[in-house]
XYZ file of C-alpha atoms in Angstrom:
750
model
C -0.181 0.115 -0.120
C 1.580 3.428 -0.930
C 0.970 6.111 1.544
C 1.078 9.816 0.485
C 2.636 11.803 3.623
C 0.876 15.236 4.175
C 2.975 18.552 3.591
C 5.276 20.105 6.056
C 3.407 22.566 8.217
C 6.304 23.936 9.920
C 7.639 25.440 6.732
C 4.723 26.323 4.789
C 1.449 28.537 5.150
C -2.080 27.865 4.701
C -5.379 29.878 4.511
C -7.490 27.029 5.717
C -8.361 26.446 9.471
C -7.275 22.893 9.162
C -3.903 23.604 7.902
C -3.499 26.307 10.817
C -4.426 23.844 13.295
C -1.936 21.404 11.923
C 0.903 24.461 11.748
C 0.241 24.856 15.388
C 0.832 21.379 16.356
C 3.745 21.158 14.354
C 5.184 24.113 16.349
C 4.014 22.420 19.557
C 5.989 19.039 18.204
C 9.320 21.213 17.530
C 8.936 22.776 21.145
C 8.246 19.667 22.538
C 11.487 18.064 21.064
C 13.525 20.783 22.662
C 11.454 20.336 26.101
C 14.463 19.323 28.379
C 16.626 22.314 26.673
C 13.784 24.651 27.458
C 13.141 23.208 31.007
C 16.991 23.556 31.852
C 16.928 27.189 30.764
C 13.945 28.043 32.567
C 15.087 26.335 35.680
C 18.389 28.190 35.364
C 16.631 31.587 35.157
C 14.375 30.815 37.979
C 17.289 29.980 40.066
C 19.161 33.303 38.893
C 15.805 35.333 39.275
C 15.202 33.693 42.941
C 19.264 34.578 43.940
C 18.832 38.095 42.585
C 15.364 38.878 44.106
C 16.766 37.551 47.554
C 19.660 40.039 47.361
C 17.638 43.037 46.553
C 16.956 45.174 49.717
C 13.468 45.661 50.452
C 11.977 48.879 49.915
C 9.372 50.627 52.084
C 7.106 53.412 50.823
C 5.289 55.669 53.540
C 2.646 58.117 52.537
C 0.989 61.109 53.925
C -2.010 63.383 52.762
C -1.887 67.288 52.679
C -5.410 69.362 52.296
C -4.523 72.600 50.333
C -6.739 75.361 51.520
C -7.966 77.451 48.813
C -9.143 80.299 50.796
C -7.335 81.594 54.164
C -9.455 82.953 57.052
C -9.182 86.577 57.391
C -9.753 88.271 60.746
C -9.795 91.919 59.281
C -10.717 93.332 55.649
C -6.962 93.130 54.198
C -5.898 92.232 50.778
C -3.310 89.302 50.295
C 0.201 90.606 49.921
C 1.784 87.416 49.346
C 1.081 87.235 45.811
C -0.909 84.014 45.301
C -4.373 83.976 43.814
C -5.845 80.740 45.467
C -9.071 81.037 43.545
C -7.175 80.035 40.251
C -6.885 76.404 38.882
C -2.950 76.983 38.516
C -2.859 77.386 42.246
C -2.935 73.825 43.034
C -0.230 72.945 40.423
C 1.801 75.519 41.563
C 1.510 74.010 45.210
C 2.366 70.430 43.613
C 5.453 72.211 42.070
C 6.582 73.592 45.211
C 6.243 70.538 47.267
C 8.479 68.640 44.652
C 10.948 71.746 44.290
C 14.787 71.208 45.057
C 14.720 73.848 47.698
C 12.111 72.139 50.189
C 14.210 68.689 49.586
C 17.495 70.506 50.404
C 15.768 71.814 53.552
C 14.518 68.343 54.622
C 18.307 66.789 53.868
C 19.507 69.305 56.271
C 17.175 68.979 58.778
C 17.500 65.186 58.817
C 21.113 64.938 58.223
C 20.407 62.335 55.473
C 23.866 62.107 53.907
C 24.699 60.434 57.228
C 22.246 57.332 56.197
C 23.580 54.803 53.821
C 21.027 55.443 50.947
C 22.249 58.915 50.714
C 25.979 57.846 50.509
C 28.047 58.393 47.362
C 30.317 55.744 47.668
C 29.993 52.748 45.343
C 27.731 50.170 46.734
C 28.964 46.823 47.308
C 26.630 44.634 45.514
C 26.987 41.111 43.495
C 26.795 43.046 40.242
C 29.102 45.739 41.157
C 31.737 43.282 42.658
C 31.681 41.393 39.279
C 31.752 44.615 37.260
C 35.152 45.831 39.617
C 36.388 42.196 38.799
C 35.878 42.219 34.980
C 37.522 45.663 35.101
C 40.525 44.794 37.131
C 41.214 41.798 34.773
C 40.915 44.022 31.608
C 42.888 46.784 32.986
C 46.339 45.408 33.871
C 47.996 48.608 34.825
C 46.633 50.133 38.155
C 44.515 53.249 38.047
C 44.493 56.157 39.950
C 41.451 56.381 42.290
C 38.834 59.043 41.026
C 39.212 62.585 42.274
C 37.074 63.678 45.125
C 34.018 65.420 44.250
C 33.406 69.473 45.429
C 31.041 69.746 48.178
C 28.278 71.330 45.844
C 28.547 68.332 43.427
C 27.721 65.891 46.177
C 24.734 67.880 47.465
C 23.158 68.087 43.976
C 23.667 64.248 43.897
C 22.225 63.706 47.158
C 19.488 65.855 46.137
C 19.044 63.748 42.985
C 18.789 60.687 45.199
C 15.964 62.134 47.401
C 14.261 63.437 44.043
C 14.289 59.922 42.878
C 12.640 58.495 45.711
C 9.786 61.149 46.294
C 6.384 60.947 44.641
C 3.934 63.651 44.838
C 0.558 63.315 43.133
C -2.725 64.953 43.405
C -6.082 63.061 44.094
C -8.241 63.950 41.132
C -11.623 66.017 41.975
C -10.174 66.807 45.891
C -7.943 69.460 47.389
C -5.705 66.750 48.597
C -2.316 65.824 47.671
C -0.341 62.406 48.241
C 3.208 62.648 49.291
C 5.303 59.534 49.218
C 8.776 58.289 49.885
C 10.846 55.128 49.453
C 13.303 53.924 51.463
C 15.035 50.987 52.811
C 14.403 51.969 56.265
C 10.606 52.156 57.207
C 11.027 54.731 59.880
C 13.110 56.824 57.526
C 10.323 56.820 54.923
C 7.563 57.797 57.378
C 10.076 60.316 58.994
C 10.984 61.926 55.721
C 7.403 62.544 54.374
C 6.113 64.002 57.656
C 8.975 66.423 57.838
C 8.594 67.358 54.376
C 5.048 68.401 54.830
C 5.896 70.388 58.038
C 8.595 72.306 56.027
C 6.239 72.989 53.374
C 3.703 74.326 55.645
C 6.161 76.399 57.809
C 7.805 77.576 54.617
C 4.650 78.939 53.114
C 3.946 80.713 56.579
C 7.348 82.084 56.906
C 7.601 83.559 53.772
C 4.041 85.077 53.783
C 4.952 86.434 57.383
C 8.312 87.869 55.839
C 6.460 89.481 52.761
C 4.051 90.901 55.316
C 6.840 92.506 57.587
C 8.306 93.625 54.575
C 5.214 95.372 53.315
C 4.557 96.541 56.887
C 7.909 98.356 56.871
C 7.489 99.735 53.411
C 3.777 101.073 54.362
C 5.228 102.721 57.529
C 8.089 104.442 55.588
C 5.324 105.807 53.034
C 3.101 106.866 55.901
C 5.955 109.072 57.330
C 6.216 110.956 53.913
C 2.630 110.852 53.467
C 2.230 112.810 56.767
C 4.963 115.385 55.809
C 3.277 115.980 52.408
C -0.307 116.204 54.122
C 0.806 118.904 56.438
C 2.623 120.835 53.730
C -0.505 120.706 51.412
C -2.728 121.926 54.176
C -0.518 124.858 55.220
C -0.316 126.017 51.429
C -4.070 125.653 51.418
C -4.688 127.839 54.465
C -1.978 130.543 53.344
C -3.815 130.691 49.950
C -7.277 131.563 51.915
C -5.955 134.042 54.009
C -4.151 135.686 51.005
C -7.302 136.089 49.184
C -9.416 136.847 51.674
C -11.588 133.507 51.149
C -13.628 132.524 54.029
C -16.113 130.055 52.123
C -15.605 129.340 48.417
C -18.421 127.417 47.746
C -20.870 129.198 45.320
C -18.456 131.945 44.243
C -18.046 130.502 40.718
C -22.116 129.883 40.385
C -22.751 133.577 41.592
C -20.336 135.451 39.324
C -21.627 133.145 36.714
C -25.433 133.994 37.288
C -24.641 137.796 37.128
C -22.487 137.441 34.217
C -25.594 135.831 32.379
C -28.040 138.136 33.670
C -25.917 141.253 32.446
C -25.629 139.593 29.015
C -29.232 139.095 28.655
C -29.952 142.959 29.570
C -27.266 144.112 27.213
C -28.972 141.852 24.213
C -32.241 143.404 25.374
C -31.148 146.976 25.413
C -29.227 146.504 22.054
C -32.634 145.233 20.650
C -34.659 148.304 22.044
C -32.074 150.742 20.485
C -32.371 149.098 17.106
C -35.978 149.608 17.134
C -35.757 153.168 18.392
C -33.223 153.677 15.638
C -35.553 152.257 13.287
C -38.465 154.613 14.165
C -35.964 157.593 14.204
C -34.944 156.879 10.671
C -38.692 156.279 9.719
C -39.422 159.931 11.345
C -36.606 161.434 9.160
C -37.994 159.868 6.054
C -41.929 160.733 6.896
C -41.197 164.136 8.376
C -41.881 165.162 11.740
C -44.864 167.561 11.262
C -46.896 165.555 8.984
C -49.396 164.137 11.462
C -51.219 162.216 8.954
C -48.235 160.299 7.826
C -46.797 159.993 11.527
C -50.222 158.372 12.236
C -49.452 155.726 9.734
C -46.405 154.686 11.813
C -46.924 151.793 14.119
C -44.634 153.248 16.722
C -47.117 156.216 17.102
C -50.463 154.550 15.931
C -50.369 151.811 18.181
C -49.458 153.941 21.368
C -52.009 153.686 23.858
C -52.507 157.516 24.394
C -52.799 157.797 20.653
C -55.450 154.899 20.578
C -57.415 156.270 23.404
C -57.627 159.722 21.429
C -58.751 157.993 18.202
C -61.183 156.052 20.099
C -62.684 159.176 21.588
C -62.263 160.985 18.162
C -64.252 158.136 16.551
C -67.067 158.210 19.124
C -67.618 161.823 18.582
C -67.588 161.306 14.528
C -70.130 158.822 15.341
C -72.172 160.940 17.691
C -71.944 163.788 15.098
C -73.434 161.736 12.405
C -76.303 160.603 14.481
C -76.901 164.089 15.307
C -76.976 165.414 11.815
C -79.666 162.983 11.057
C -81.778 164.805 13.449
C -80.303 168.117 13.813
C -79.221 170.974 11.335
C -75.693 172.366 11.042
C -76.346 175.307 13.297
C -77.727 173.238 16.257
C -76.233 173.751 19.265
C -75.658 170.244 20.051
C -74.026 169.700 16.525
C -71.840 172.884 17.154
C -70.900 171.414 20.215
C -70.078 168.382 19.035
C -67.914 169.680 16.077
C -66.029 171.725 18.579
C -65.596 168.672 20.642
C -63.993 166.885 17.390
C -61.831 169.944 16.661
C -60.390 169.715 20.149
C -59.841 166.101 20.060
C -57.970 166.647 16.656
C -55.960 169.345 18.100
C -55.067 167.315 21.018
C -54.155 164.424 18.761
C -51.809 166.480 16.776
C -50.139 167.750 20.059
C -49.918 164.178 21.225
C -48.226 163.034 18.090
C -45.845 165.596 18.172
C -45.043 164.986 21.791
C -44.816 161.272 21.009
C -42.227 162.045 18.236
C -40.093 164.137 20.905
C -40.456 161.246 23.393
C -39.222 158.583 20.467
C -36.065 160.651 20.430
C -35.481 160.719 23.762
C -35.804 156.914 24.048
C -33.413 156.542 21.417
C -30.944 158.380 23.533
C -32.035 156.752 26.511
C -31.297 153.015 24.826
C -27.900 154.142 23.688
C -27.035 155.364 26.750
C -28.554 152.220 28.675
C -26.482 149.991 26.495
C -23.295 151.693 26.950
C -23.903 151.349 30.607
C -24.859 147.743 30.231
C -21.592 147.055 27.930
C -19.294 148.945 30.742
C -20.791 146.917 33.706
C -20.598 143.720 31.420
C -16.869 144.172 30.840
C -16.527 144.933 34.508
C -18.185 141.725 35.776
C -16.160 139.695 32.958
C -13.083 141.015 34.485
C -14.096 140.347 38.021
C -15.261 136.665 36.675
C -11.741 135.976 35.358
C -10.189 137.035 38.471
C -12.331 134.796 40.986
C -11.880 131.778 38.315
C -8.136 132.067 38.432
C -8.398 132.104 42.388
C -11.028 129.390 42.306
C -8.656 126.964 40.217
C -5.659 127.559 42.386
C -7.847 127.153 45.520
C -9.397 123.463 43.878
C -5.411 122.231 43.083
C -4.596 123.114 46.577
C -7.845 121.674 48.035
C -7.295 118.505 45.677
C -3.684 117.983 46.578
C -4.700 118.198 50.594
C -7.775 115.631 50.085
C -5.381 113.184 47.839
C -2.677 113.135 50.768
C -5.242 112.961 53.414
C -6.728 109.910 51.374
C -3.506 108.167 51.075
C -2.526 108.893 54.688
C -5.842 107.292 55.824
C -5.396 104.418 53.763
C -1.779 103.528 54.686
C -2.665 104.317 58.291
C -5.485 101.630 58.001
C -3.291 99.162 56.285
C -0.691 99.265 58.758
C -3.070 99.063 61.889
C -4.786 96.023 60.086
C -1.177 94.313 59.430
C -0.469 94.872 63.382
C -3.460 93.213 64.149
C -2.613 90.061 62.017
C 0.955 89.584 62.777
C 0.125 87.415 65.788
C -2.763 85.369 63.882
C -1.040 81.922 62.424
C -3.291 80.583 59.579
C -1.589 77.917 57.553
C -2.601 77.576 53.676
C -2.295 73.616 54.233
C -2.573 70.662 56.940
C -2.043 67.296 57.362
C -5.041 65.206 56.555
C -3.215 61.802 57.276
C 0.351 61.732 58.715
C 2.716 59.072 57.386
C 3.050 56.072 59.477
C 5.815 53.524 59.606
C 5.018 50.965 56.735
C 4.712 47.291 57.860
C 5.376 45.567 54.624
C 7.987 46.420 51.712
C 6.295 47.415 48.225
C 9.284 45.929 46.512
C 10.897 43.555 45.531
C 7.898 41.201 44.744
C 9.791 37.999 44.845
C 7.230 35.849 43.735
C 6.178 38.333 40.591
C 9.733 38.455 39.898
C 10.403 34.739 39.823
C 7.008 34.086 37.874
C 8.039 36.925 35.242
C 11.387 35.384 34.767
C 9.907 32.040 34.543
C 7.471 33.186 31.940
C 10.039 35.661 30.053
C 12.765 32.687 30.027
C 10.108 30.282 28.811
C 9.135 32.833 25.834
C 12.834 33.336 25.051
C 13.836 29.636 25.159
C 10.474 28.851 22.856
C 11.419 31.936 20.489
C 15.170 30.647 20.144
C 14.221 27.043 19.392
C 11.820 28.315 16.731
C 14.314 30.684 15.242
C 17.006 27.856 15.460
C 14.656 25.570 13.677
C 13.595 28.276 11.143
C 17.293 29.035 10.298
C 18.647 25.380 10.312
C 19.600 24.007 7.023
C 19.088 20.374 8.355
C 16.551 18.348 6.606
C 13.395 17.564 8.845
C 10.451 16.949 6.784
C 9.374 15.606 3.466
C 8.767 19.145 2.175
C 12.401 20.074 2.883
C 13.610 17.046 1.137
C 11.228 17.527 -1.755
C 13.449 20.679 -2.823
C 15.843 18.740 -4.459
C 13.355 17.283 -7.071
C 13.737 13.162 -6.741
C 10.754 11.146 -5.636
C 10.399 10.573 -1.995
C 9.519 6.777 -1.676
C 9.363 6.265 1.867
C 9.399 7.921 5.383
C 11.040 5.758 8.285
C 9.804 6.415 11.749
C 12.770 6.508 14.308
C 12.434 3.755 16.896
C 13.146 4.637 20.496
C 15.288 2.317 22.279
C 17.413 2.615 25.438
C 20.521 4.488 25.377
C 22.939 1.827 25.689
C 20.697 -0.623 24.099
C 21.497 -1.953 20.438
C 19.165 -1.600 17.465
C 17.096 -4.702 16.997
C 17.824 -6.462 13.947
C 14.358 -8.077 13.474
C 12.580 -5.060 14.544
C 10.926 -5.563 11.071
C 9.221 -8.729 12.230
C 8.541 -7.616 15.950
C 4.863 -6.526 16.472
C 5.930 -3.561 18.611
C 7.167 -1.781 15.587
C 4.513 -2.264 13.385
C 4.634 1.267 12.310
C 8.520 0.727 11.398
C 7.536 -2.352 9.523
C 4.747 -0.888 7.531
C 7.135 2.166 6.531
C 9.374 -0.570 4.690
C 6.706 -2.357 3.243
C 5.465 1.152 1.684
C 9.363 1.334 0.519
C 8.994 -1.904 -1.209
C 5.944 -1.297 -2.734
C 6.709 2.178 -3.809
C 9.958 1.088 -5.222
C 8.566 -1.772 -7.224
C 5.746 0.203 -8.617
C 7.970 3.160 -9.545
C 10.233 0.714 -11.496
C 7.633 -1.880 -12.544
C 8.820 -1.396 -16.501
C 12.410 -1.299 -15.890
C 14.576 -4.584 -15.002
C 16.501 -3.637 -11.530
C 18.612 -6.323 -9.924
C 20.845 -4.305 -8.313
C 19.892 -1.602 -5.846
C 22.570 0.387 -4.146
C 21.663 2.254 -0.958
C 23.901 5.287 0.108
C 23.764 8.302 2.184
C 25.254 11.614 2.507
C 27.257 10.997 5.984
C 27.664 8.035 8.435
C 25.164 7.627 10.953
C 22.018 8.296 8.654
C 20.710 4.640 9.001
C 21.777 3.413 5.228
C 22.906 0.153 6.488
C 19.617 -0.350 8.651
C 17.685 0.741 5.645
C 19.352 -1.648 3.549
C 18.810 -4.387 5.900
C 15.182 -3.895 6.528
C 14.231 -3.100 2.879
C 16.106 -6.352 2.137
C 13.646 -8.096 4.758
C 10.560 -6.742 3.228
C 11.686 -7.731 -0.522
C 12.747 -11.084 0.854
C 8.981 -11.767 1.819
C 8.238 -11.742 -1.852
C 11.681 -12.109 -3.755
C 15.050 -13.840 -3.531
C 17.158 -11.230 -2.195
C 20.906 -10.933 -1.440
C 22.146 -8.165 0.744
C 25.698 -7.233 -0.014
C 27.810 -4.943 2.420
C 30.038 -2.753 0.280
C 30.982 -0.513 3.264
C 34.519 -2.388 3.795
C 35.710 0.930 5.816
C 32.920 0.647 8.825
C 31.425 -2.906 8.457
C 28.237 -3.738 10.779
C 26.397 -6.247 9.201
C 28.476 -9.091 10.825
C 28.030 -7.962 14.073
C 24.411 -7.157 13.637
C 23.675 -10.626 12.381
C 25.948 -12.344 15.033
C 28.240 -13.830 12.554
C 31.489 -14.963 13.593
C 34.245 -12.380 13.818
C 36.191 -13.710 11.157
C 33.490 -14.579 8.817
C 34.789 -13.931 5.180
C 32.863 -11.636 3.113
C 32.938 -9.381 -0.046
C 36.816 -8.466 0.264
C 37.655 -12.241 0.354
C 35.541 -13.014 -2.755
C 37.155 -10.047 -4.569
C 40.602 -10.906 -3.637
C 40.075 -14.685 -4.368
C 40.873 -15.897 -0.948
C 37.621 -17.644 -0.237
C 34.810 -19.187 -2.127
C 31.187 -17.719 -2.460
C 29.700 -20.619 -0.325
C 32.111 -19.437 2.540
C 31.310 -15.820 2.095
C 27.507 -16.208 2.172
C 25.460 -15.826 5.244
C 21.809 -17.286 5.433
C 19.611 -15.800 7.806
C 17.336 -18.419 8.829
C 14.771 -15.924 10.351
C 14.406 -13.759 7.607
C 15.113 -16.089 4.560
C 17.618 -13.358 3.397
C 21.208 -14.101 2.030
C 23.870 -11.757 3.238
C 27.464 -11.108 2.158
C 29.101 -9.110 4.733
C 32.188 -6.764 4.523
C 34.475 -9.511 5.221
C 38.227 -8.721 6.162
C 39.613 -5.310 6.527
C 41.634 -4.164 3.561
C 43.997 -1.252 3.247
C 42.040 0.083 -0.019
C 38.491 -0.929 -0.470
C 37.919 1.442 -3.327
C 40.585 -0.500 -5.730
C 38.895 -3.685 -5.087
C 35.546 -2.106 -5.786
C 37.125 -0.212 -8.936
C 38.411 -3.643 -9.996
C 36.716 -5.823 -12.796
C 36.071 -8.705 -10.526
C 33.480 -6.731 -8.581
C 31.381 -6.070 -11.574
C 31.720 -9.546 -12.822
C 30.742 -10.845 -9.425
C 27.559 -8.759 -9.393
C 26.630 -10.100 -13.083
C 26.822 -13.585 -11.979
C 24.897 -13.274 -8.713
C 22.214 -11.387 -10.719
C 21.395 -14.850 -12.352
C 20.629 -16.556 -9.089
C 18.851 -13.426 -7.178
C 15.956 -11.432 -8.044
C 17.263 -8.509 -6.260
C 20.556 -7.435 -5.081
C 20.773 -4.667 -2.165
C 24.248 -3.119 -1.763
C 25.127 -1.202 1.326
C 27.592 1.548 0.063
C 29.842 3.968 2.175
C 28.316 7.601 2.500
C 28.616 9.552 -0.955
C 29.981 12.794 0.569
C 32.780 11.003 2.549
C 34.369 8.775 0.120
C 34.255 7.943 -3.590
C 33.159 3.944 -3.002
C 29.636 5.066 -3.330
C 30.226 6.736 -6.781
C 31.849 3.506 -8.129
C 29.160 1.204 -6.604
C 26.345 3.370 -7.733
C 27.770 3.512 -11.228
C 27.770 -0.288 -11.273
C 24.284 -0.384 -9.865
C 21.062 -0.428 -11.484
C 19.285 1.772 -9.323
C 20.314 4.325 -6.287
C 18.076 4.919 -3.288
C 19.413 7.944 -1.338
C 18.884 7.719 2.581
C 18.672 11.120 4.523
C 18.413 11.112 8.017
C 15.920 13.574 9.586
C 17.165 16.608 11.298
C 20.777 15.369 10.927
C 22.381 16.644 7.825
C 22.679 20.028 5.958
C 21.072 20.581 2.492
C 24.408 21.878 1.270
C 26.330 18.493 1.955
C 23.229 16.832 0.470
C 23.509 19.138 -2.719
C 27.252 18.437 -3.038
C 26.643 14.870 -3.056
C 23.970 14.864 -5.568
C 26.042 17.088 -7.800
C 28.815 14.633 -7.863
C 26.455 11.663 -8.731
C 24.702 13.802 -11.395
C 28.230 14.889 -12.679
C 29.038 11.064 -13.226
C 25.490 10.572 -14.676
C 24.276 8.472 -12.042
C 20.665 8.751 -11.395
C 18.826 8.635 -8.118
C 15.777 6.716 -8.292
C 14.395 7.557 -5.055
C 14.888 9.235 -1.504
C 14.243 7.768 2.021
C 14.002 10.200 4.772
C 15.026 8.280 7.841
C 14.754 8.390 11.677
C 11.837 10.776 11.492
C 10.946 11.348 15.415
C 7.990 8.682 16.285
C 5.733 11.517 17.784
C 6.140 13.772 14.592
C 5.668 10.595 12.262
C 2.665 9.542 13.978
C 1.310 13.177 13.979
C 2.146 13.494 9.927
C 2.471 9.983 8.707
C 1.407 7.334 11.032
C -2.049 8.395 11.355
C -2.838 6.410 8.352
C -1.900 2.617 9.973
C -4.046 3.369 13.123
C -6.877 1.418 13.464
C -6.220 -1.032 10.779
C -2.440 -2.174 10.932
C -2.965 -1.998 14.563
C -5.739 -4.645 14.326
C -3.454 -7.053 12.285
C -0.873 -9.128 14.154
C 2.354 -9.030 12.695
C 4.005 -12.287 11.428
C 6.235 -13.875 14.474
C 9.863 -14.121 13.922
C 9.102 -17.931 14.647
C 7.076 -18.522 11.512
C 9.739 -17.144 9.151
C 11.150 -20.133 7.496
C 14.319 -21.347 8.974
C 15.403 -22.971 5.746
C 15.175 -21.931 2.213
C 16.594 -23.226 -1.217
C 20.438 -22.513 -1.464
C 21.488 -20.566 -4.315
C 23.734 -21.815 -6.833
C 27.504 -22.130 -5.607
C 29.722 -19.498 -7.369
C 33.121 -20.259 -7.351
């Protein structure tokens, strides 16, 4: 039965889920094959990690929490002089940075005298790694080196501060006004002491800085107050002198009264000018009309609308109306008519007289208007001059008064501030306070020995597995059928490796043992594949070779002969006369003659052949050791011997030396009808196989088939042996005892 091995999934990729699963199992097989190496590396890593974790000094962490006040209590109404706006979001970040500042760290270092502790010592630490470094450095540097120069004090202080800062951690609690201060130390008491001291110094530092700023501001305010006192007195003296010089008793309303008087005079002057203008217009009209023509004068509004004229005109009209009424009843000579006419003449004469008097009055009014206007103009100029003088005096007064008022306000402000600061000097209100003080920690935070060991184990396991996979991926050794198929030669069989004890020898009759049914079936597959592949060729002589010694070519030749002997008459010849093994494997006598004896003619064929009664196989061992086996194989006797033996055997199997080591295999392969090349899995490199193939092909020797030998049993079962499960396991192999013990002897060859 011919079996077709599945492809090698360790070196090929597939898109199907089944192939991915097989690929994963292939990786697991590779990893499992190196299980002891991986286990040893992991154990060594765990031991090293345990040792290192045991040498690390424990580190303790102590923490305290501070509550930062955003608004400090104020006993009096006084503005903050320290310069921090606690109402802004940047205030908290500023406080965090102050706590982490190097200035506070230096104060803690000085107060606790931390340089005297071992953790802050600048001397090299005597650790295991440092000791190794010093020894390696001393071994590399043959000449003694001068000790390094001593660091200056400021450099030591900076380094010690750096050590302190590396152990300090300050972190705010989100959504609160609380900040956490932590410090790591090998001494748990020192860790708690440093945290509490840092918090105390932070609170004290803020208060002392604030008090210092307050005192400095108070001193400046007192100095300014003295200067303001002198300035206030001088300004008040100047104002009093100005009042006395200008005879000022009360300056309130001076500018208001002067302004009102000036406005009234301006109004009166405007009215006087209007009166004068109207009078002048009337005078001009009188000059044009004439002063004696009463009729024309009566047409002037200034005269006709005069009240006296209106009264006379009304009386005149009444008399005219009365005369008209009387004339209807009486004649012209009637007394009443005469009296009425006399009354009318009298009124007309009085009207003329009054008009003349009004004209004279108009001229007088015009002159009076001119005089009044001049008087008002003169008075206005006087009042303007007086107003300007008062405005200048008032302006100077206001300047002096404003200076006094300003000095008094500044003086009162500074005096009030000084009194307030004197009141708060003795009031201590801190901007922060401890929410929880640091306590001495009971257990260290590191090293976490269990975690270190576990991580070391996991990491070492990962490194070991990755190294194994990388080694397998970069290896040039032939491991699977896919690797071997790259040479372009058909693979006719894959032989599993039989697990035996370390000092035990390989069982020569494993082919017939029921325990090794998989091994037996692999050689039956080899027999079937080889016979079917060469069914159209007449092949009598088959040479078995390999690249290097130890690849199992002799075992392959023997077990292939066993399988062929079950269906054919087979002769196994050991042509590897440099390292013969068949005589020992078949328990022959030490001096049993063989091929070398036949070729040299020292023994007959009947003495050189060995008949294995258990398998029915005829065997010709290598025989006695010779100095140069190549000369015997090259001679005409070997070729003639094979020609004669082919007449008596169906198949002759020749075990040849390795093709890459000596040239014996080339000579034998050139004579043989067919070549089977054996490759041991995970043993030989591709380059060596390629070199041997090149030598054979250069001589025109074709290779009919490849055999991948000694495939690890678990890998073979995973990839190849599954086809035998259930069927061949149920079959019972042929016991060794049932093998015919006696077979027909071949014809003797002289």
